[in-house]
Amino acid sequence: MFIPPSHPRRESLLIRERLVEGFKKGYVVPEGLIAHGRGECFDYLIGEETRDFAWEAIRAAAAALLLARHPVISVNGNTAALVAEHVVKLANLTGAKIEVNLFYRTREREELIARVLREAGAAEVLGVGDDASATIPELFSERRRVSPRGILIADVVLVPLEDGDRTEALKKMGKLVIAVDLNPLSRTARAADITIVDNIVRALPALVKTVSELKAKERGQLESILASYNNQLTLARALQFIRERLLAISRELAGV
Ligand code: PTJ
């Protein structure tokens, strides 16, 4: 689809096209398109920029990934369509494993997503076929199937666009969960240890940049970044930001 360079919503339309392409190729599910629409709505509310509350979460997430012994980046259809190259960059910088983990799991989608990741430069992709042989307790969706070399033994898991049940299940297993979710009210956002309330297309490059900057820091400094982070406060700040932004816009419209 041709989108004129001058189109005011060009960036957003290009992102949609990437998802539609992934859908046509069979690795993004129709539900993924619905999920993206929901995300877009929240992106409008935050003004489609990475805000302070997201930067703070990104800093804490970068520290957690650098401190981790077994970090894992969990990848679904939407994540593969939107930020495969950044997933690979982040994995290379942090030593994290990349694992395919799908809500609507089929063997065909696993293979297609692994291929997208390999084309983006991934040397190894876990969670495909027989590799997803372990089970997360208390979880009934197909997301319960994980790799014994990946999510099962991970201490820190990055879960972009996650569902609430799995976030809670991973937490119960004692893992530190980092979510990327534009909706600060979602169950995932509230259950995660660190929630980056931002669009994944901005959040992942920002995370890569922040990890590069913090990589030289000593463990003690990274530990104190992580210890001073408060997720409930971050979510509260996101909601307050939206409230104030909407108030300002409505006052402007009303001329008061
Ligand atoms: O590929 P699969 O089979 O694992 O399925 C993936 C989807 C996304 C369909 C599945 O995980 C799902 O149904 O997710 P939910 O429960 O709809 O949650 C998606 C969350 O991600 C929602 O809270 C959205 O607001 C948020 N979201 C959507 N697009 C973005 C986003 N957050 C950040 N960046 C986005 N681009």
XYZ file of C-alpha atoms and ligand atoms in Angstrom:
292
model
C 0.000 0.000 0.000
C 1.377 3.452 -0.948
C 1.349 5.954 1.909
C 2.405 9.496 0.847
C 5.449 10.784 2.799
C 3.414 13.846 3.797
C 0.573 11.813 5.340
C 0.157 12.990 8.972
C -0.380 9.430 10.209
C 2.282 7.842 8.003
C 4.289 6.194 10.819
C 1.217 4.660 12.371
C -0.047 3.398 8.991
C 3.334 1.844 8.190
C 3.260 -0.021 11.508
C -0.220 -1.328 10.681
C 1.052 -2.498 7.303
C 3.786 -4.536 8.995
C 1.162 -6.332 11.071
C -1.123 -6.874 8.083
C 1.834 -8.330 6.185
C 2.566 -10.663 9.109
C -1.095 -11.638 9.126
C -1.067 -12.404 5.391
C 2.094 -14.475 5.829
C 0.399 -16.409 8.628
C 2.391 -15.519 11.738
C 0.240 -12.687 13.155
C -3.180 -13.898 14.324
C -6.403 -11.891 13.684
C -6.569 -11.329 17.446
C -3.161 -9.655 17.123
C -4.679 -7.032 14.826
C -7.396 -6.377 17.416
C -4.769 -6.150 20.164
C -2.841 -3.611 18.093
C -5.956 -1.465 17.656
C -6.372 -1.435 21.419
C -2.747 -0.448 21.802
C -3.122 2.364 19.237
C -5.940 3.853 21.283
C -3.719 4.086 24.374
C -0.873 5.419 22.238
C -3.139 8.335 21.222
C -3.781 9.020 24.889
C -0.080 9.292 25.747
C 0.580 11.391 22.610
C 2.611 8.705 20.775
C 5.861 9.533 22.569
C 8.024 7.731 25.108
C 7.152 9.584 28.301
C 9.121 9.966 31.547
C 7.274 7.122 33.256
C 8.252 4.804 30.378
C 11.898 5.928 30.412
C 12.086 5.135 34.118
C 10.699 1.642 33.521
C 13.093 1.176 30.591
C 16.045 2.052 32.852
C 14.914 -0.431 35.493
C 14.298 -3.075 32.805
C 17.770 -2.529 31.354
C 19.313 -2.932 34.823
C 17.291 -6.114 35.469
C 18.341 -7.642 32.145
C 22.005 -6.811 32.744
C 21.885 -8.267 36.266
C 20.071 -11.458 35.210
C 21.708 -14.867 35.151
C 19.246 -16.345 32.624
C 17.363 -13.547 30.852
C 14.815 -14.557 28.207
C 12.937 -12.480 25.628
C 9.559 -14.026 24.857
C 8.357 -13.398 21.299
C 4.825 -13.629 19.884
C 3.403 -12.840 16.442
C 2.992 -9.072 16.924
C 6.470 -8.684 18.428
C 8.049 -10.576 15.526
C 6.202 -8.411 12.988
C 7.125 -5.116 14.650
C 10.535 -5.368 16.312
C 12.373 -8.575 15.330
C 15.707 -6.755 14.716
C 15.560 -5.010 18.088
C 14.801 -8.280 19.863
C 17.975 -9.707 18.333
C 20.052 -6.620 19.232
C 18.784 -6.746 22.810
C 19.535 -10.461 23.080
C 23.074 -9.918 21.785
C 23.734 -7.091 24.240
C 22.357 -8.861 27.318
C 23.092 -12.499 26.515
C 19.339 -13.194 26.673
C 17.806 -16.233 25.008
C 15.051 -15.630 22.458
C 12.014 -17.894 22.851
C 8.853 -18.141 20.747
C 5.846 -18.271 23.063
C 2.379 -18.043 21.596
C -1.110 -17.666 22.941
C -2.519 -19.166 19.727
C 0.181 -21.763 19.254
C 0.508 -23.765 16.052
C 3.595 -25.502 14.735
C 3.382 -23.470 11.526
C 3.365 -20.126 13.371
C 6.259 -21.217 15.615
C 8.350 -22.015 12.536
C 7.384 -18.813 10.709
C 8.218 -16.613 13.703
C 11.523 -18.419 14.241
C 12.320 -17.744 10.577
C 11.514 -14.015 10.932
C 13.837 -13.901 13.955
C 16.623 -15.786 12.189
C 16.318 -13.463 9.189
C 16.715 -10.580 11.647
C 20.000 -12.165 12.787
C 19.060 -14.504 15.664
C 21.578 -17.333 16.033
C 19.260 -19.463 18.190
C 15.497 -19.454 18.718
C 13.996 -21.551 21.523
C 10.418 -22.723 22.004
C 9.879 -24.282 18.586
C 8.412 -27.796 18.219
C 9.713 -30.353 20.715
C 11.858 -27.715 22.398
C 8.697 -26.320 24.068
C 8.504 -29.469 26.168
C 8.235 -28.005 29.679
C 5.032 -26.702 31.276
C 4.326 -23.623 33.374
C 2.092 -24.691 36.281
C -1.405 -23.205 36.702
C -1.648 -21.971 33.152
C -4.190 -23.394 30.741
C -3.515 -21.557 27.477
C -0.955 -22.771 24.973
C 1.400 -20.252 26.575
C 2.032 -22.837 29.280
C 4.432 -24.668 26.938
C 7.970 -23.387 27.346
C 11.549 -24.382 26.650
C 13.473 -26.083 29.494
C 16.530 -24.104 28.327
C 14.627 -20.821 28.205
C 11.614 -19.511 30.096
C 11.517 -22.511 32.473
C 14.899 -21.674 34.008
C 14.838 -17.906 33.398
C 15.182 -15.483 36.291
C 14.153 -12.435 34.218
C 11.608 -12.640 31.379
C 10.742 -9.815 28.989
C 7.184 -10.340 27.778
C 6.037 -7.766 25.236
C 2.249 -7.784 24.669
C 1.489 -10.403 27.277
C -1.721 -11.765 28.750
C -2.412 -11.346 32.453
C -2.634 -15.057 33.293
C 0.853 -15.821 32.116
C 2.358 -12.801 33.812
C 0.833 -13.994 37.070
C 1.976 -17.593 36.457
C 5.549 -16.455 35.742
C 5.520 -14.314 38.884
C 4.376 -17.295 40.962
C 7.390 -19.186 39.615
C 9.579 -16.474 41.145
C 10.604 -14.755 37.939
C 11.063 -11.045 37.491
C 8.651 -10.070 34.713
C 9.169 -7.065 32.439
C 6.116 -6.183 30.317
C 5.637 -3.755 27.464
C 1.995 -2.718 27.395
C 0.416 0.529 26.238
C -2.550 -0.090 28.520
C -1.616 0.908 32.099
C -4.889 -0.614 33.320
C -4.324 -4.112 31.933
C -3.888 -7.085 34.235
C -0.429 -7.644 32.728
C 0.595 -4.048 33.435
C -0.467 -4.431 37.047
C 0.974 -7.895 37.630
C 4.413 -7.302 36.089
C 7.411 -6.176 38.160
C 8.351 -3.589 35.555
C 5.804 -2.274 33.034
C 6.968 -0.156 30.135
C 3.851 1.800 29.159
C 4.887 2.608 25.615
C 4.535 1.360 22.073
C 6.768 -1.621 21.492
C 8.112 0.050 18.329
C 9.614 2.830 20.484
C 10.192 0.858 23.697
C 12.450 -1.841 22.252
C 14.892 0.544 20.495
C 14.929 2.660 23.685
C 15.699 -0.443 25.739
C 18.550 -1.392 23.403
C 20.004 2.138 23.720
C 19.657 2.157 27.522
C 21.238 -1.282 27.909
C 24.217 -0.068 25.818
C 24.574 2.956 28.103
C 24.273 1.011 31.379
C 26.425 -1.937 30.303
C 29.602 -0.359 31.692
C 28.084 0.278 35.143
C 28.995 -1.807 38.167
C 26.534 -4.348 39.565
C 25.991 -2.227 42.670
C 24.841 0.723 40.576
C 22.503 -1.475 38.536
C 21.120 -3.000 41.751
C 20.318 0.418 43.131
C 18.524 1.467 39.894
C 16.396 -1.678 40.217
C 15.792 -1.306 43.969
C 14.598 2.288 43.639
C 12.031 1.417 40.969
C 8.344 1.245 41.957
C 5.965 -0.180 39.350
C 2.715 0.868 41.036
C 4.008 4.442 41.123
C 4.948 4.236 37.434
C 1.436 3.080 36.505
C -0.079 5.821 38.647
C 2.106 8.393 36.873
C 1.010 7.071 33.467
C -2.657 7.452 34.446
C -2.079 10.929 35.874
C -0.224 11.934 32.720
C -3.168 10.803 30.547
C -5.634 12.638 32.804
C -3.674 15.890 32.689
C -3.063 15.657 28.954
C -6.761 15.107 28.253
C -7.694 17.978 30.554
C -5.264 20.320 28.765
C -6.566 19.286 25.321
C -10.206 19.627 26.370
C -9.551 23.093 27.851
C -7.835 24.152 24.647
C -10.810 22.949 22.588
C -13.249 24.716 24.855
C -11.115 27.869 24.862
C -10.921 28.019 28.667
O 0.967 -14.210 18.762
P 0.130 -14.776 19.865
O -0.591 -16.039 19.487
O 0.910 -14.995 21.144
O -1.010 -13.679 20.224
C -0.625 -12.358 20.522
C -1.787 -11.499 21.068
C -1.296 -10.061 21.121
C -2.978 -11.618 20.130
C -2.170 -12.022 22.455
O -1.072 -11.976 23.304
C -3.320 -11.241 23.050
O -4.494 -11.558 22.884
O -2.946 -10.157 23.760
P -3.983 -9.216 24.547
O -4.494 -9.921 25.762
O -4.966 -8.659 23.569
O -3.051 -8.058 25.067
C -2.309 -7.242 24.239
C -1.914 -5.987 25.036
O -0.879 -5.357 24.318
C -3.051 -4.961 25.172
O -3.094 -4.469 26.503
C -2.670 -3.831 24.206
O -3.045 -2.558 24.692
C -1.159 -3.966 24.166
N -0.564 -3.563 22.877
C -1.040 -3.784 21.638
N -0.193 -3.300 20.704
C 0.857 -2.770 21.378
C 0.634 -2.938 22.783
N 1.505 -2.527 23.703
C 2.641 -1.946 23.261
N 2.928 -1.760 21.939
C 2.073 -2.151 20.979
N 2.372 -1.949 19.688
